[in-house]
XYZ file of C-alpha atoms in Angstrom:
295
model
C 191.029 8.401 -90.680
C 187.997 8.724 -88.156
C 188.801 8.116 -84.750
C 186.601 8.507 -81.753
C 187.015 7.436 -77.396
C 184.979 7.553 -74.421
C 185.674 6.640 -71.003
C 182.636 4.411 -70.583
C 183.488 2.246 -72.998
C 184.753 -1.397 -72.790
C 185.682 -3.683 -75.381
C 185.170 -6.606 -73.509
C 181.545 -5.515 -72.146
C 180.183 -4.150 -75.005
C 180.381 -7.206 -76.583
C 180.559 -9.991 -73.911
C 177.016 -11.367 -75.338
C 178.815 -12.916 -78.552
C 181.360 -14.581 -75.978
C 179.583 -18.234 -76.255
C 178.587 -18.520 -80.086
C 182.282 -17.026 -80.252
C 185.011 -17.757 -77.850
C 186.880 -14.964 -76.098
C 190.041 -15.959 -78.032
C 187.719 -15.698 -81.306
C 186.621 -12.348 -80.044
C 189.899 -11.095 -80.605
C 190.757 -12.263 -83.604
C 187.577 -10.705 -85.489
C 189.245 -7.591 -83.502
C 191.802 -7.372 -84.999
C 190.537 -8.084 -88.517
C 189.979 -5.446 -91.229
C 187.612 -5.722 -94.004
C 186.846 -3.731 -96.928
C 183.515 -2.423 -97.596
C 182.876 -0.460 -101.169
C 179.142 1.104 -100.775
C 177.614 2.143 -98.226
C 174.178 2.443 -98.931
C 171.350 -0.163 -98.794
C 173.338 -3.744 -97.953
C 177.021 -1.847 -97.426
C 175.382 0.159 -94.710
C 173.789 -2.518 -93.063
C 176.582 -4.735 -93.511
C 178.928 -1.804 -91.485
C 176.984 -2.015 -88.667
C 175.991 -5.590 -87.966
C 180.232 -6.014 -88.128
C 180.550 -3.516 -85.922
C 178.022 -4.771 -83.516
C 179.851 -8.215 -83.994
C 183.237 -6.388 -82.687
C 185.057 -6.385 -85.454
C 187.929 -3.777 -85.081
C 189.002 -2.296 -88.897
C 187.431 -1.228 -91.681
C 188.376 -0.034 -94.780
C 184.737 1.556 -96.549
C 184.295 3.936 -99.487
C 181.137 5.668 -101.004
C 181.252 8.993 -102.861
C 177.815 9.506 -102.607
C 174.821 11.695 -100.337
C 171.898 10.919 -98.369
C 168.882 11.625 -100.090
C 164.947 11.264 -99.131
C 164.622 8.083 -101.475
C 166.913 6.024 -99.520
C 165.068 6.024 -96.257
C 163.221 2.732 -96.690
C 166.072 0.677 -96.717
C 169.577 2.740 -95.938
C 170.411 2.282 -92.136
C 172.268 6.193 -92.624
C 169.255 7.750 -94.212
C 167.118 9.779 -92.200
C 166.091 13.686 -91.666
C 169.139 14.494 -89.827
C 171.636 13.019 -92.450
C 169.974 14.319 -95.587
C 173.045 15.650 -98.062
C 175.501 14.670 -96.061
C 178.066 12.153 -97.297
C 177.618 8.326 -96.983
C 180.855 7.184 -95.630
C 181.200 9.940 -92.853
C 177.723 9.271 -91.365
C 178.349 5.536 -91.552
C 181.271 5.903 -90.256
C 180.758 7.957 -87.247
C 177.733 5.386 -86.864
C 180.196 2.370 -86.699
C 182.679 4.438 -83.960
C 179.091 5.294 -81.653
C 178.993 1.274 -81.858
C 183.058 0.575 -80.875
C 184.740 3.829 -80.607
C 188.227 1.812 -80.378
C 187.550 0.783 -83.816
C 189.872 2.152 -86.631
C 187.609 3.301 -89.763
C 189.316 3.996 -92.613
C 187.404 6.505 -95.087
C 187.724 6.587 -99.104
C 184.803 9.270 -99.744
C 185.785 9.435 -103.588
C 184.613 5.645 -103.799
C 187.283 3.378 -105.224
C 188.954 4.358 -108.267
C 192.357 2.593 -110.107
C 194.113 5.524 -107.953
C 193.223 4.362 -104.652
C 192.451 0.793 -105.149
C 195.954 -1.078 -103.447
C 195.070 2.241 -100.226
C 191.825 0.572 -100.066
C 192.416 -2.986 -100.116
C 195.875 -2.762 -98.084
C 195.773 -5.001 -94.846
C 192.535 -6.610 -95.943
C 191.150 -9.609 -94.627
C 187.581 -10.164 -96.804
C 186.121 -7.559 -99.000
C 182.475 -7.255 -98.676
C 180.767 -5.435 -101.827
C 177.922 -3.414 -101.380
C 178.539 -1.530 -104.808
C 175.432 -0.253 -106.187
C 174.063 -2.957 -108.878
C 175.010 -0.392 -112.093
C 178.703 0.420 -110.587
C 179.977 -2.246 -112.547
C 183.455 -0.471 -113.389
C 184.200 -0.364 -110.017
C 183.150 -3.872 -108.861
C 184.787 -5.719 -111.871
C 187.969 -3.768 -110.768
C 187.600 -4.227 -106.806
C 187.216 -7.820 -108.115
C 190.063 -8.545 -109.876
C 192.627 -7.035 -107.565
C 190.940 -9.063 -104.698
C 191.602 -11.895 -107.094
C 195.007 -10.591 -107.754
C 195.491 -10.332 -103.943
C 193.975 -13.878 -102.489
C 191.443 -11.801 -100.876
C 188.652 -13.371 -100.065
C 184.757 -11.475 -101.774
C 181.151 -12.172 -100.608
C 178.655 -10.693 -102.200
C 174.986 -10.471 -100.732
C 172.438 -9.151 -102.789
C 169.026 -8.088 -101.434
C 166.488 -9.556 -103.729
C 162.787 -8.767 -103.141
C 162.444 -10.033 -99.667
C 165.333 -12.161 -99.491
C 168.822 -12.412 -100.029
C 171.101 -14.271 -102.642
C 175.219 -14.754 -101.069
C 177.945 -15.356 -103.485
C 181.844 -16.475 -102.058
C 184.816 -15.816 -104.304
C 187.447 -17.628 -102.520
C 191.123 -17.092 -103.329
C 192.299 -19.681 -106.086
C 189.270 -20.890 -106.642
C 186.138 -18.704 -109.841
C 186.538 -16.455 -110.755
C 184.256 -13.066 -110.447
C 184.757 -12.974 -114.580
C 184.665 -16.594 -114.673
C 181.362 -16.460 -113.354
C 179.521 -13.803 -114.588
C 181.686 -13.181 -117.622
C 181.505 -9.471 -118.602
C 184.546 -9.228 -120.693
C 183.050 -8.055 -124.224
C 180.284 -7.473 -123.297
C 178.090 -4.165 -123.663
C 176.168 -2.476 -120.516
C 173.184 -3.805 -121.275
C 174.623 -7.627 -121.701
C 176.439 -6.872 -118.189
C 173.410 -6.110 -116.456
C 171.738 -9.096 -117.713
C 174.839 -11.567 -116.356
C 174.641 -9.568 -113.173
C 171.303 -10.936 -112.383
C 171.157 -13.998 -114.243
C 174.696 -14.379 -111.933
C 173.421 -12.996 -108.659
C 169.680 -15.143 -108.726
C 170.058 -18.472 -110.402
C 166.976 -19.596 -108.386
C 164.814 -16.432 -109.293
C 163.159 -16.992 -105.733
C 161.607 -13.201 -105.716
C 160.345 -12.965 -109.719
C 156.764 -14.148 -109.055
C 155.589 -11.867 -106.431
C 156.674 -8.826 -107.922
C 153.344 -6.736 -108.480
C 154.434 -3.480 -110.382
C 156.976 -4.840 -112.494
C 157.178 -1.442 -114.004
C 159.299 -0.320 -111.210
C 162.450 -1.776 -112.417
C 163.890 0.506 -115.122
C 167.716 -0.280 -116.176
C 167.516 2.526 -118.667
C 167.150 5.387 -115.193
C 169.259 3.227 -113.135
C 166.239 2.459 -110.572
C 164.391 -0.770 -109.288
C 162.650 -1.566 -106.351
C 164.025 -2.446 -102.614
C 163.422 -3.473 -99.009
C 164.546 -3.511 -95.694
C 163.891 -6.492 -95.381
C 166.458 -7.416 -97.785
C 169.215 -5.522 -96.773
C 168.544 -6.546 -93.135
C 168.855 -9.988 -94.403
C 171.499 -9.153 -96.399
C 173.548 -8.032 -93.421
C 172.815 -11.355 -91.305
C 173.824 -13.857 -93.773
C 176.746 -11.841 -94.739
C 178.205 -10.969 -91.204
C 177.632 -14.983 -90.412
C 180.431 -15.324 -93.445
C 182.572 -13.180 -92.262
C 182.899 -14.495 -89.111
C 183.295 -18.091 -90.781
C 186.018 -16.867 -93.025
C 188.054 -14.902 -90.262
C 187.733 -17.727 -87.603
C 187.960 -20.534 -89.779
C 185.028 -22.438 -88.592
C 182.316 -24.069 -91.162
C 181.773 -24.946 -94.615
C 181.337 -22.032 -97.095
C 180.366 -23.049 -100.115
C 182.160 -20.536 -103.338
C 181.349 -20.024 -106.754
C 179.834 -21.529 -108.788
C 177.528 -22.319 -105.904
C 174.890 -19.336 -104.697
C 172.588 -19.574 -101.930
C 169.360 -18.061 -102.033
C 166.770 -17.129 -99.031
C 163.705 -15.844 -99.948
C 161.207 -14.520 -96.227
C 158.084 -13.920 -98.731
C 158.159 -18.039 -99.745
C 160.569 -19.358 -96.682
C 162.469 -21.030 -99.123
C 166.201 -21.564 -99.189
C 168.086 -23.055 -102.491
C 171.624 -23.337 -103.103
C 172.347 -23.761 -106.510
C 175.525 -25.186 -108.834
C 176.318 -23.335 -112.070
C 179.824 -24.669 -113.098
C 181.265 -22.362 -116.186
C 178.983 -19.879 -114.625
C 176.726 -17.876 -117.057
C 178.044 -20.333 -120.288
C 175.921 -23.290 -117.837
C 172.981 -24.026 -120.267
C 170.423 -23.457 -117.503
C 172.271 -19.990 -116.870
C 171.665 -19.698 -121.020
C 168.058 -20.487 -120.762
C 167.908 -17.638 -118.059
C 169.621 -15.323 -119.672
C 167.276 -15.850 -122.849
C 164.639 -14.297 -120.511
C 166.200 -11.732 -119.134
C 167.373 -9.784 -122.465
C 164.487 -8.950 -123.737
C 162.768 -7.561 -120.638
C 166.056 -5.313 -120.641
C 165.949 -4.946 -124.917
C 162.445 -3.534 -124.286
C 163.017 -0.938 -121.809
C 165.681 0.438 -123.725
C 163.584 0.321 -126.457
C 160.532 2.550 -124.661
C 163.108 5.143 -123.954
Protein backbone atom coordinates (compact mmCIF):
# COMPACT_ATOMS: atom_id res chain seq x y z
CA UNK A 1 0.00 0.00 0.00
CA UNK A 2 1.44 3.57 -0.91
CA UNK A 3 -0.11 6.29 0.77
CA UNK A 4 0.86 9.90 0.70
CA UNK A 5 -1.04 13.69 2.24
CA UNK A 6 -0.38 17.23 2.12
CA UNK A 7 -2.13 20.04 3.56
CA UNK A 8 -2.40 22.01 0.33
CA UNK A 9 -4.20 19.70 -1.30
CA UNK A 10 -7.92 19.68 -2.35
CA UNK A 11 -9.83 17.19 -4.07
CA UNK A 12 -12.30 19.37 -5.28
CA UNK A 13 -9.69 22.11 -6.67
CA UNK A 14 -7.32 20.05 -8.09
CA UNK A 15 -9.65 18.86 -10.33
CA UNK A 16 -12.52 21.43 -10.62
CA UNK A 17 -11.49 21.90 -14.52
CA UNK A 18 -13.15 18.39 -15.47
CA UNK A 19 -16.36 19.70 -13.50
CA UNK A 20 -18.36 20.62 -16.93
CA UNK A 21 -17.36 17.70 -19.42
CA UNK A 22 -18.09 15.73 -16.03
CA UNK A 23 -20.60 16.71 -13.47
CA UNK A 24 -19.63 17.14 -9.84
CA UNK A 25 -21.80 14.10 -8.97
CA UNK A 26 -19.74 12.22 -11.86
CA UNK A 27 -16.62 13.50 -10.23
CA UNK A 28 -17.25 11.40 -7.44
CA UNK A 29 -18.13 8.47 -8.75
CA UNK A 30 -14.80 8.07 -10.95
CA UNK A 31 -13.49 8.77 -7.17
CA UNK A 32 -14.42 6.27 -5.86
CA UNK A 33 -13.69 3.79 -8.66
CA UNK A 34 -10.73 1.37 -8.73
CA UNK A 35 -9.17 0.00 -11.75
CA UNK A 36 -6.59 -2.44 -12.42
CA UNK A 37 -3.60 -1.67 -14.34
CA UNK A 38 -1.00 -4.74 -15.22
CA UNK A 39 2.23 -2.87 -16.83
CA UNK A 40 3.45 -0.02 -16.25
CA UNK A 41 5.67 0.87 -18.83
CA UNK A 42 5.03 2.53 -22.24
CA UNK A 43 0.86 2.74 -22.48
CA UNK A 44 0.34 1.35 -18.57
CA UNK A 45 2.38 4.30 -17.46
CA UNK A 46 0.74 6.75 -19.39
CA UNK A 47 -2.51 5.31 -18.83
CA UNK A 48 -1.73 5.76 -14.66
CA UNK A 49 -1.36 9.16 -14.97
CA UNK A 50 -3.90 10.58 -17.38
CA UNK A 51 -6.50 8.57 -14.67
CA UNK A 52 -5.02 10.13 -12.11
CA UNK A 53 -5.12 13.53 -13.59
CA UNK A 54 -8.86 12.63 -14.42
CA UNK A 55 -9.41 12.08 -10.43
CA UNK A 56 -9.89 8.81 -10.31
CA UNK A 57 -9.36 7.58 -6.64
CA UNK A 58 -8.03 3.57 -6.67
CA UNK A 59 -5.80 1.70 -8.37
CA UNK A 60 -4.77 -1.60 -8.35
CA UNK A 61 -1.18 -1.69 -10.80
CA UNK A 62 1.55 -4.33 -11.03
CA UNK A 63 4.95 -4.43 -12.95
CA UNK A 64 7.96 -6.46 -11.80
CA UNK A 65 10.19 -4.74 -13.85
CA UNK A 66 13.19 -1.59 -13.79
CA UNK A 67 13.77 1.55 -15.47
CA UNK A 68 16.29 1.31 -17.95
CA UNK A 69 17.94 3.97 -20.55
CA UNK A 70 15.93 2.36 -23.56
CA UNK A 71 12.64 3.26 -22.25
CA UNK A 72 13.05 6.99 -22.17
CA UNK A 73 11.41 7.77 -25.52
CA UNK A 74 8.19 6.66 -24.65
CA UNK A 75 7.86 5.57 -20.67
CA UNK A 76 6.34 8.61 -18.72
CA UNK A 77 8.65 6.95 -15.41
CA UNK A 78 11.84 6.75 -17.36
CA UNK A 79 14.29 9.29 -16.89
CA UNK A 80 17.97 9.84 -15.21
CA UNK A 81 16.66 10.01 -11.81
CA UNK A 82 14.57 6.71 -11.97
CA UNK A 83 17.10 4.55 -13.76
CA UNK A 84 16.99 0.83 -11.88
CA UNK A 85 14.50 1.60 -9.83
CA UNK A 86 11.27 -0.40 -9.94
CA UNK A 87 8.31 0.46 -12.26
CA UNK A 88 5.38 0.32 -10.02
CA UNK A 89 6.96 2.35 -7.06
CA UNK A 90 8.01 5.30 -9.27
CA UNK A 91 4.63 5.23 -11.00
CA UNK A 92 3.13 5.02 -8.16
CA UNK A 93 4.55 7.72 -6.10
CA UNK A 94 3.99 9.68 -9.53
CA UNK A 95 0.16 9.02 -9.39
CA UNK A 96 0.02 10.12 -5.31
CA UNK A 97 2.24 13.70 -6.40
CA UNK A 98 -0.97 13.96 -8.81
CA UNK A 99 -3.92 13.07 -5.89
CA UNK A 100 -2.20 12.23 -2.76
CA UNK A 101 -5.78 11.06 -1.31
CA UNK A 102 -5.64 8.42 -3.83
CA UNK A 103 -5.25 4.74 -2.60
CA UNK A 104 -2.52 2.86 -4.90
CA UNK A 105 -2.35 -0.50 -4.51
CA UNK A 106 1.19 -2.09 -5.51
CA UNK A 107 1.81 -5.80 -6.94
CA UNK A 108 5.71 -5.32 -7.79
CA UNK A 109 6.01 -9.19 -8.63
CA UNK A 110 3.57 -8.47 -11.68
CA UNK A 111 0.52 -10.71 -11.65
CA UNK A 112 0.98 -14.26 -11.21
CA UNK A 113 -1.98 -17.25 -10.55
CA UNK A 114 -0.90 -16.42 -6.75
CA UNK A 115 -1.97 -12.98 -6.63
CA UNK A 116 -4.40 -12.71 -9.39
CA UNK A 117 -8.14 -12.60 -7.22
CA UNK A 118 -5.52 -9.67 -4.63
CA UNK A 119 -5.17 -7.90 -7.80
CA UNK A 120 -8.41 -7.86 -9.39
CA UNK A 121 -10.45 -7.64 -5.94
CA UNK A 122 -12.83 -4.49 -5.89
CA UNK A 123 -12.21 -3.85 -9.56
CA UNK A 124 -14.17 -1.76 -11.67
CA UNK A 125 -12.31 -2.02 -15.44
CA UNK A 126 -8.98 -3.57 -15.96
CA UNK A 127 -6.82 -1.67 -18.25
CA UNK A 128 -3.83 -3.88 -19.78
CA UNK A 129 -0.72 -2.40 -20.48
CA UNK A 130 1.12 -5.91 -20.45
CA UNK A 131 4.09 -5.86 -22.53
CA UNK A 132 3.09 -7.36 -26.16
CA UNK A 133 5.28 -10.90 -25.41
CA UNK A 134 3.68 -11.31 -21.69
CA UNK A 135 1.16 -13.35 -23.11
CA UNK A 136 0.90 -15.84 -20.00
CA UNK A 137 -0.03 -13.20 -17.98
CA UNK A 138 -2.56 -11.35 -20.20
CA UNK A 139 -4.41 -14.57 -21.34
CA UNK A 140 -4.72 -15.22 -17.52
CA UNK A 141 -5.62 -11.50 -16.36
CA UNK A 142 -8.13 -12.13 -19.20
CA UNK A 143 -9.94 -14.90 -18.32
CA UNK A 144 -10.50 -14.15 -14.67
CA UNK A 145 -11.78 -10.65 -15.79
CA UNK A 146 -14.03 -12.79 -17.92
CA UNK A 147 -14.68 -15.04 -15.05
CA UNK A 148 -15.41 -11.90 -12.94
CA UNK A 149 -17.78 -9.58 -15.39
CA UNK A 150 -15.00 -7.21 -15.34
CA UNK A 151 -14.93 -5.08 -17.86
CA UNK A 152 -10.96 -5.03 -20.30
CA UNK A 153 -9.80 -2.30 -22.76
CA UNK A 154 -6.95 -2.73 -24.38
CA UNK A 155 -5.06 0.20 -26.25
CA UNK A 156 -2.23 -0.61 -28.20
CA UNK A 157 0.24 2.03 -29.45
CA UNK A 158 0.82 1.28 -33.06
CA UNK A 159 3.35 3.39 -35.00
CA UNK A 160 1.87 6.75 -34.48
CA UNK A 161 -1.47 5.82 -33.54
CA UNK A 162 -3.46 3.80 -31.42
CA UNK A 163 -5.75 0.64 -31.95
CA UNK A 164 -8.65 0.22 -28.62
CA UNK A 165 -10.17 -3.09 -28.04
CA UNK A 166 -13.45 -3.47 -25.29
CA UNK A 167 -14.11 -6.86 -23.76
CA UNK A 168 -17.34 -6.29 -22.14
CA UNK A 169 -18.73 -8.71 -19.57
CA UNK A 170 -21.00 -11.43 -21.35
CA UNK A 171 -20.26 -10.44 -24.42
CA UNK A 172 -16.19 -12.08 -26.79
CA UNK A 173 -14.39 -13.30 -25.63
CA UNK A 174 -10.43 -12.34 -25.23
CA UNK A 175 -9.88 -16.24 -26.57
CA UNK A 176 -12.79 -15.92 -28.71
CA UNK A 177 -11.14 -13.27 -30.42
CA UNK A 178 -7.74 -13.80 -30.77
CA UNK A 179 -7.84 -17.53 -30.17
CA UNK A 180 -4.51 -18.69 -28.64
CA UNK A 181 -5.57 -21.94 -27.22
CA UNK A 182 -3.16 -24.51 -29.13
CA UNK A 183 -1.36 -22.50 -30.38
CA UNK A 184 2.61 -22.17 -30.25
CA UNK A 185 4.46 -18.68 -29.33
CA UNK A 186 5.12 -17.88 -32.52
CA UNK A 187 1.27 -18.52 -33.82
CA UNK A 188 0.28 -16.30 -30.61
CA UNK A 189 2.23 -13.47 -31.61
CA UNK A 190 0.90 -13.54 -35.00
CA UNK A 191 -3.05 -13.48 -33.60
CA UNK A 192 -1.88 -10.77 -31.27
CA UNK A 193 -1.35 -8.43 -34.08
CA UNK A 194 -3.45 -9.71 -36.68
CA UNK A 195 -6.09 -9.22 -33.40
CA UNK A 196 -4.86 -5.87 -32.14
CA UNK A 197 -4.60 -4.03 -36.03
CA UNK A 198 -7.23 -5.36 -38.34
CA UNK A 199 -6.86 -2.07 -40.31
CA UNK A 200 -2.93 -2.21 -40.46
CA UNK A 201 -3.14 1.75 -40.44
CA UNK A 202 0.81 2.08 -39.41
CA UNK A 203 2.41 -0.92 -41.88
CA UNK A 204 3.24 1.40 -44.81
CA UNK A 205 5.28 4.03 -43.25
CA UNK A 206 7.46 1.91 -41.41
CA UNK A 207 11.08 2.71 -42.85
CA UNK A 208 13.51 0.20 -41.06
CA UNK A 209 11.41 -2.68 -40.91
CA UNK A 210 14.37 -4.45 -39.50
CA UNK A 211 13.64 -3.04 -36.18
CA UNK A 212 10.97 -5.39 -35.26
CA UNK A 213 12.56 -8.66 -34.11
CA UNK A 214 10.04 -11.24 -32.28
CA UNK A 215 12.91 -13.64 -31.91
CA UNK A 216 14.83 -10.68 -29.09
CA UNK A 217 11.54 -9.59 -27.92
CA UNK A 218 12.07 -5.88 -29.41
CA UNK A 219 10.18 -3.58 -31.99
CA UNK A 220 9.93 -0.12 -32.43
CA UNK A 221 7.79 2.67 -30.36
CA UNK A 222 6.62 6.24 -29.83
CA UNK A 223 5.38 8.68 -27.64
CA UNK A 224 3.22 9.55 -29.64
CA UNK A 225 1.52 6.35 -29.36
CA UNK A 226 1.41 5.82 -25.90
CA UNK A 227 0.27 9.45 -25.41
CA UNK A 228 -2.50 8.53 -27.65
CA UNK A 229 -2.88 5.48 -26.15
CA UNK A 230 -3.60 7.09 -22.80
CA UNK A 231 -6.32 9.63 -24.28
CA UNK A 232 -8.48 7.24 -26.01
CA UNK A 233 -8.22 4.86 -23.22
CA UNK A 234 -8.93 7.25 -20.19
CA UNK A 235 -12.07 8.61 -22.51
CA UNK A 236 -13.31 4.70 -21.99
CA UNK A 237 -12.91 4.57 -18.77
CA UNK A 238 -14.74 7.35 -17.93
CA UNK A 239 -17.61 6.04 -20.37
CA UNK A 240 -17.66 2.70 -18.70
CA UNK A 241 -17.64 4.04 -14.98
CA UNK A 242 -20.28 6.83 -15.66
CA UNK A 243 -22.31 5.08 -17.99
CA UNK A 244 -22.51 7.64 -20.64
CA UNK A 245 -21.93 6.75 -24.58
CA UNK A 246 -21.73 4.01 -26.92
CA UNK A 247 -18.65 1.72 -26.65
CA UNK A 248 -18.42 -0.42 -29.20
CA UNK A 249 -16.73 -4.34 -27.88
CA UNK A 250 -15.26 -7.06 -29.62
CA UNK A 251 -15.31 -8.03 -32.41
CA UNK A 252 -15.24 -4.35 -33.27
CA UNK A 253 -11.58 -2.39 -32.96
CA UNK A 254 -11.04 1.13 -33.56
CA UNK A 255 -8.04 2.34 -35.05
CA UNK A 256 -6.42 6.08 -35.10
CA UNK A 257 -3.54 6.52 -36.95
CA UNK A 258 -1.78 10.81 -36.41
CA UNK A 259 0.85 9.94 -39.36
CA UNK A 260 -2.40 9.42 -42.04
CA UNK A 261 -5.33 11.18 -39.76
CA UNK A 262 -7.29 8.32 -40.38
CA UNK A 263 -9.73 6.64 -38.05
CA UNK A 264 -11.37 3.01 -38.95
CA UNK A 265 -13.40 0.90 -36.85
CA UNK A 266 -13.52 -2.41 -38.02
CA UNK A 267 -15.99 -5.76 -37.54
CA UNK A 268 -14.31 -9.17 -37.31
CA UNK A 269 -17.11 -11.53 -36.00
CA UNK A 270 -15.43 -15.15 -35.00
CA UNK A 271 -12.44 -12.99 -34.57
CA UNK A 272 -9.13 -14.33 -36.09
CA UNK A 273 -11.28 -17.54 -37.89
CA UNK A 274 -13.01 -14.11 -40.02
CA UNK A 275 -11.59 -14.87 -43.56
CA UNK A 276 -10.25 -11.32 -43.88
CA UNK A 277 -8.51 -11.94 -40.36
CA UNK A 278 -7.19 -15.38 -42.39
CA UNK A 279 -5.94 -13.44 -45.29
CA UNK A 280 -4.00 -11.26 -42.65
CA UNK A 281 -2.73 -13.70 -40.82
CA UNK A 282 -1.32 -15.41 -44.14
CA UNK A 283 0.95 -12.30 -44.15
CA UNK A 284 1.97 -12.04 -41.02
CA UNK A 285 3.54 -15.72 -40.51
CA UNK A 286 6.02 -15.63 -42.64
CA UNK A 287 7.52 -12.24 -41.77
CA UNK A 288 7.60 -13.95 -38.17
CA UNK A 289 8.74 -17.73 -39.86
CA UNK A 290 11.67 -15.74 -41.29
CA UNK A 291 13.05 -14.06 -38.38
CA UNK A 292 13.09 -17.09 -36.53
CA UNK A 293 14.62 -18.56 -39.25
CA UNK A 294 17.78 -15.81 -39.41
CA UNK A 295 18.39 -16.61 -35.82
Amino acid sequence: MVDSSSDLFDYKQAFSRNIGWVTQKEQQQLRQARVAIAGMGGVGGAHLMTLARLGLGNFNIADFDRFEVHNFNRQVGAQMATLGQPKVEVLGRMALEVNPEARVRLFPEGVLPDNVDDFLRDVDVYVDGIDFFAMDARKLIFSECERRGIPVLTAAPLGMGVSLLYFRPGGMSFEDYFKFEGQSVQEQYARFIAGLSPAMLQRSYMVAPEAVNFVERRGPSTMMACDLCAGVMATSVLKLILKRGELRAAPWAMQFDAFHQRLRFTWRPWGNANPMQRLLLAFIRPVLRGQAAQN
